[in-house]
Amino acid sequence: MTLVECEDEILIIDCGLAFPENEMLGIDLIIPNFEYLRKNKEKIRGVVLTHGHEDHIGALPYFLKEFSVPVYGTRLTVGLVENKLKEFNLKRYSMTTVKPGDVITLGSFKVEFIRTNHSIGDAVALAITTPAGVLVHTGDFKVDYTPIHGDMIDLQRFADLGRRRVLALMSDSTNAERKGYTMSERSVGKTFTEMFPHAPGRILVATFASNVDRVQQIIDAAAKYERKVVIVGRSMVNVVNTAIELGYLEVPEGLIIDIGDVRDYADEELVIITTGSQGEPMAALSRMASGEHRNIEIKQGDTVIFSSKPVPGNEKTVSKVINDLMSRGAEVTYEDAHVSGHASQEELKLIYSLVKPKYFIPVHGEFRHLKSHADLITDLGHDGRNSFILHNGNILELDSYSGKITGEIDVEPVLVDGLGVGDVGNIVLRDRKHLSEDGLMVVVMTLKHQTGQLVAGPDIVSRGFVYVRESENLMDGCRNVVIKTFERCKEQRVNDWSSIKNEIRDNLRDHLWREIKRSPMILPIIMEVR
Amino acid sequence: MTLVECEDEILIIDCGLAFPENEMLGIDLIIPNFEYLRKNKEKIRGVVLTHGHEDHIGALPYFLKEFSVPVYGTRLTVGLVENKLKEFNLKRYSMTTVKPGDVITLGSFKVEFIRTNHSIGDAVALAITTPAGVLVHTGDFKVDYTPIHGDMIDLQRFADLGRRRVLALMSDSTNAERKGYTMSERSVGKTFTEMFPHAPGRILVATFASNVDRVQQIIDAAAKYERKVVIVGRSMVNVVNTAIELGYLEVPEGLIIDIGDVRDYADEELVIITTGSQGEPMAALSRMASGEHRNIEIKQGDTVIFSSKPVPGNEKTVSKVINDLMSRGAEVTYEDAHVSGHASQEELKLIYSLVKPKYFIPVHGEFRHLKSHADLITDLGHDGRNSFILHNGNILELDSYSGKITGEIDVEPVLVDGLGVGDVGNIVLRDRKHLSEDGLMVVVMTLKHQTGQLVAGPDIVSRGFVYVRESENLMDGCRNVVIKTFERCKEQRVNDWSSIKNEIRDNLRDHLWREIKRSPMILPIIMEVR
């Protein structure tokens, strides 16, 4: 989420979610911190969306629960957002569909939508005219001279803008480390038409549900070789239906068949399009690989094509799925059936050179990508002092005379776990981490009111620590430590419960470390009876 | 660990450890299951080691605690094993140093050690003469015509063996998916000598501690450009010391300086060799990147060279370290400063073609690598029916007439956590996973003996679940559910504790799912007073 603020007005660009890092145990997803917006609610003029990927629209339901401001996006983007809002049961909102070329006015901002290419249809860049100058935001983009659906990126319009005066360019840095050009989406279709005739049995293709153009090419290749198509995986089914409804996917009558009808066709008459290209354990392909899918069993003769590249961090899970598929006898192809949706260095140079902004702000990507992008632009002759590598939360102030990072707002990300939004924070996560590594030991004792005499316990219960049955000696030892500690407390007239609990915790911790070199979470609980 | 068994005798090849998968929460390392060996203790004739990497020697201390059998390895391998045994305080063992070319006799086995090349010095392949025929095991290897230390792989000897009759070849499959040849280790040295003169300040090089030849080349480049060398990271210091002692590393007098003396030198006079090339959070480089290293602070002007490639699964942690280093102003290079230690396809073809075995068994690597290797060998004209892709635990029976997988032994890996070996199993791991994702809720009640009257509690304590302070309503609701459940049990004369606990657990689980869509582990504890 990016905010453009000028005088008393705020324009919001995108509202995406992130998926949790490994150490964010049990977290479902992460949304932006809306705190600054809450404090400046009356300034917000609207939200403009660049495209329909989760990292650009995924947090909108959470946002729209709190803020009633108008939202603008292209047709496919709006279609995907509305699907989402239905799931969240949100009904009151203002969503407007725009086309590339449209200009909308939001307060004193004018926003023009400019066609780009990306791995999802209907992606746009934004040219935002503000009282301080024109900002150009590329969104996620690549330059595809032969796109599958719709036209190529509107390079002329970028050139027009450059011919006038652009204050700042915010440009996609995801592939800024990659030399050369990103290949056209169409090149993948060629791979499919080369591969399909050689497959002796079923063909399974795994890709991102949101890559409608990829799905189109799989469907085209299937039609060409007279195979029926089965769509598998909840998100794949959802997106394909939305895309067909909105006309972003053209499917010959009768080509797509129901998964239940698979038995009516020979293996060599079938193409299965499925989710799970990232090895996600609950996705359809992973369940097929582990033999847990309800309808489809992998067998000798199957050809599985990964039309994707592992997102960093997923390499191992993807590899596991490949191993499992191969063990079941499938041929697995994981090369040449994918192209990126993001611009490589030559395309980045092109956009910069067309737009010729005064200030350059690399966006989207890790620090290394932003840095690489900034260095690339410096090599084009851009004054390095007019490039800004921003961290989340940085406030950059720009006018035609100067640009400067002037401060920072709190953007501590908000964690979503089940229905809870923001109720899991660092302490809870720290406890989860501790529990995950060493497990837990609960020590319960009941004391008599006033006398403090021990009337029940100590009982010790552990989870995630050791096999209790094989560790009776260890548990007996622990019980002794607790009893001795308690007796010593009584002798020394330590009577307040929290001191007793601390003593028990410390002594048990020392004992366990000596005995077994582990540090489970120790949770002493004292009850009182009259 | 591989066992060769013939009549009543067993020969053991290597005894390595594995590092835990992500889902093995809290586990330190994994060692082989020795159960089969325990049952066949008297058959074991000895252990032969191929090289000194952890995945080939790491479990030896655990093995030697139980089994007193002779161990054979080359000098560097034995040196590294002995370091390890010292840490484990193991004193009684029989370890013999061999040279490439040596032949030892163990029962009716004859084992010849054959020089190979790998990313650690003194690696060997094995030619094992058994009553049933000759087995050749490559160990981890590559073909390096210009190695840094010692000679190139003894291709002549492989050719000699092939000219006689080899029953089976077991060959390293790690890089079986890679086309072409693996580059010589020496090519990395060239990269260093090209990079070093361009670095304006300190140079930090991160690599595997065990890659002594790599360290040698860093030292050579440092000497060439008159920089002093600092060795950082516990395992790096250990290996470097061992390698210097044994003569595997040649260091000019006074070149290596103490980390404490760094301040006596200008930045451009220093090279720092460090662990942490895999982004391991506790390793020296990661601590420098996060600003937590005691001696070294990263700053503008530093050049950091990753002389390594992320092991699959580590891509994200490595990327995090790169981002952190760059944020602190360092230039970071992570390309061209590494070569693999494993043979690529052309080398694999060479070894197979020299040895010409009757049976082919791809070893080392995931299923996809083994399969790729087997396919590659089939393409050379090898009868596919005489290749065996084995899973861990498979028993392959071979003689000169036939080869067949005849069964399987239990090789469920043994998990090591602290001092505990094998006391953490699936139940404990399942609990850790549950705790890590959803946290824990403990419910404690004290009942009166016989009457079963509630005399204290229910008290509810949670960890890793929600911020309790902000969730008082939720906790009050839980307490009500427990009280109501308990009362209902009393009404219905449900008196046994385990039924009461189950009711509480079920009702609380339903309540929490309704309220917040989370499923913490629920641990009801009932105590009794008289």
PDB file of C-alpha atoms in Angstrom, chain B residues 9-10 80 94 127 218 328 344 379 392 413 427 439 456 498 516:
ATOM      1  CA  GLU B   9      29.810 -60.021   7.415  1.00  0.00           C
ATOM      2  CA  ILE B  10      28.868 -56.373   7.254  1.00  0.00           C
ATOM      3  CA  LEU B  80      38.084 -33.994  11.438  1.00  0.00           C
ATOM      4  CA  SER B  94      40.164 -47.548  16.804  1.00  0.00           C
ATOM      5  CA  ALA B 127      36.570 -50.382  -4.593  1.00  0.00           C
ATOM      6  CA  ILE B 218      41.182 -16.787  -0.420  1.00  0.00           C
ATOM      7  CA  ARG B 328      24.336  -1.226   6.039  1.00  0.00           C
ATOM      8  CA  SER B 344      27.803 -32.911 -13.616  1.00  0.00           C
ATOM      9  CA  ASP B 379      20.989 -43.236 -22.511  1.00  0.00           C
ATOM     10  CA  ASN B 392      16.321 -45.492   2.303  1.00  0.00           C
ATOM     11  CA  PRO B 413      15.561 -41.646  11.275  1.00  0.00           C
ATOM     12  CA  ILE B 427       3.720 -37.559  18.833  1.00  0.00           C
ATOM     13  CA  GLY B 439      -0.698 -22.011  21.163  1.00  0.00           C
ATOM     14  CA  ALA B 456     -11.023 -24.252  43.207  1.00  0.00           C
ATOM     15  CA  SER B 498     -11.194 -38.447  31.720  1.00  0.00           C
ATOM     16  CA  ILE B 516     -12.177 -16.702  16.764  1.00  0.00           C
TER      17      ILE B 516
END
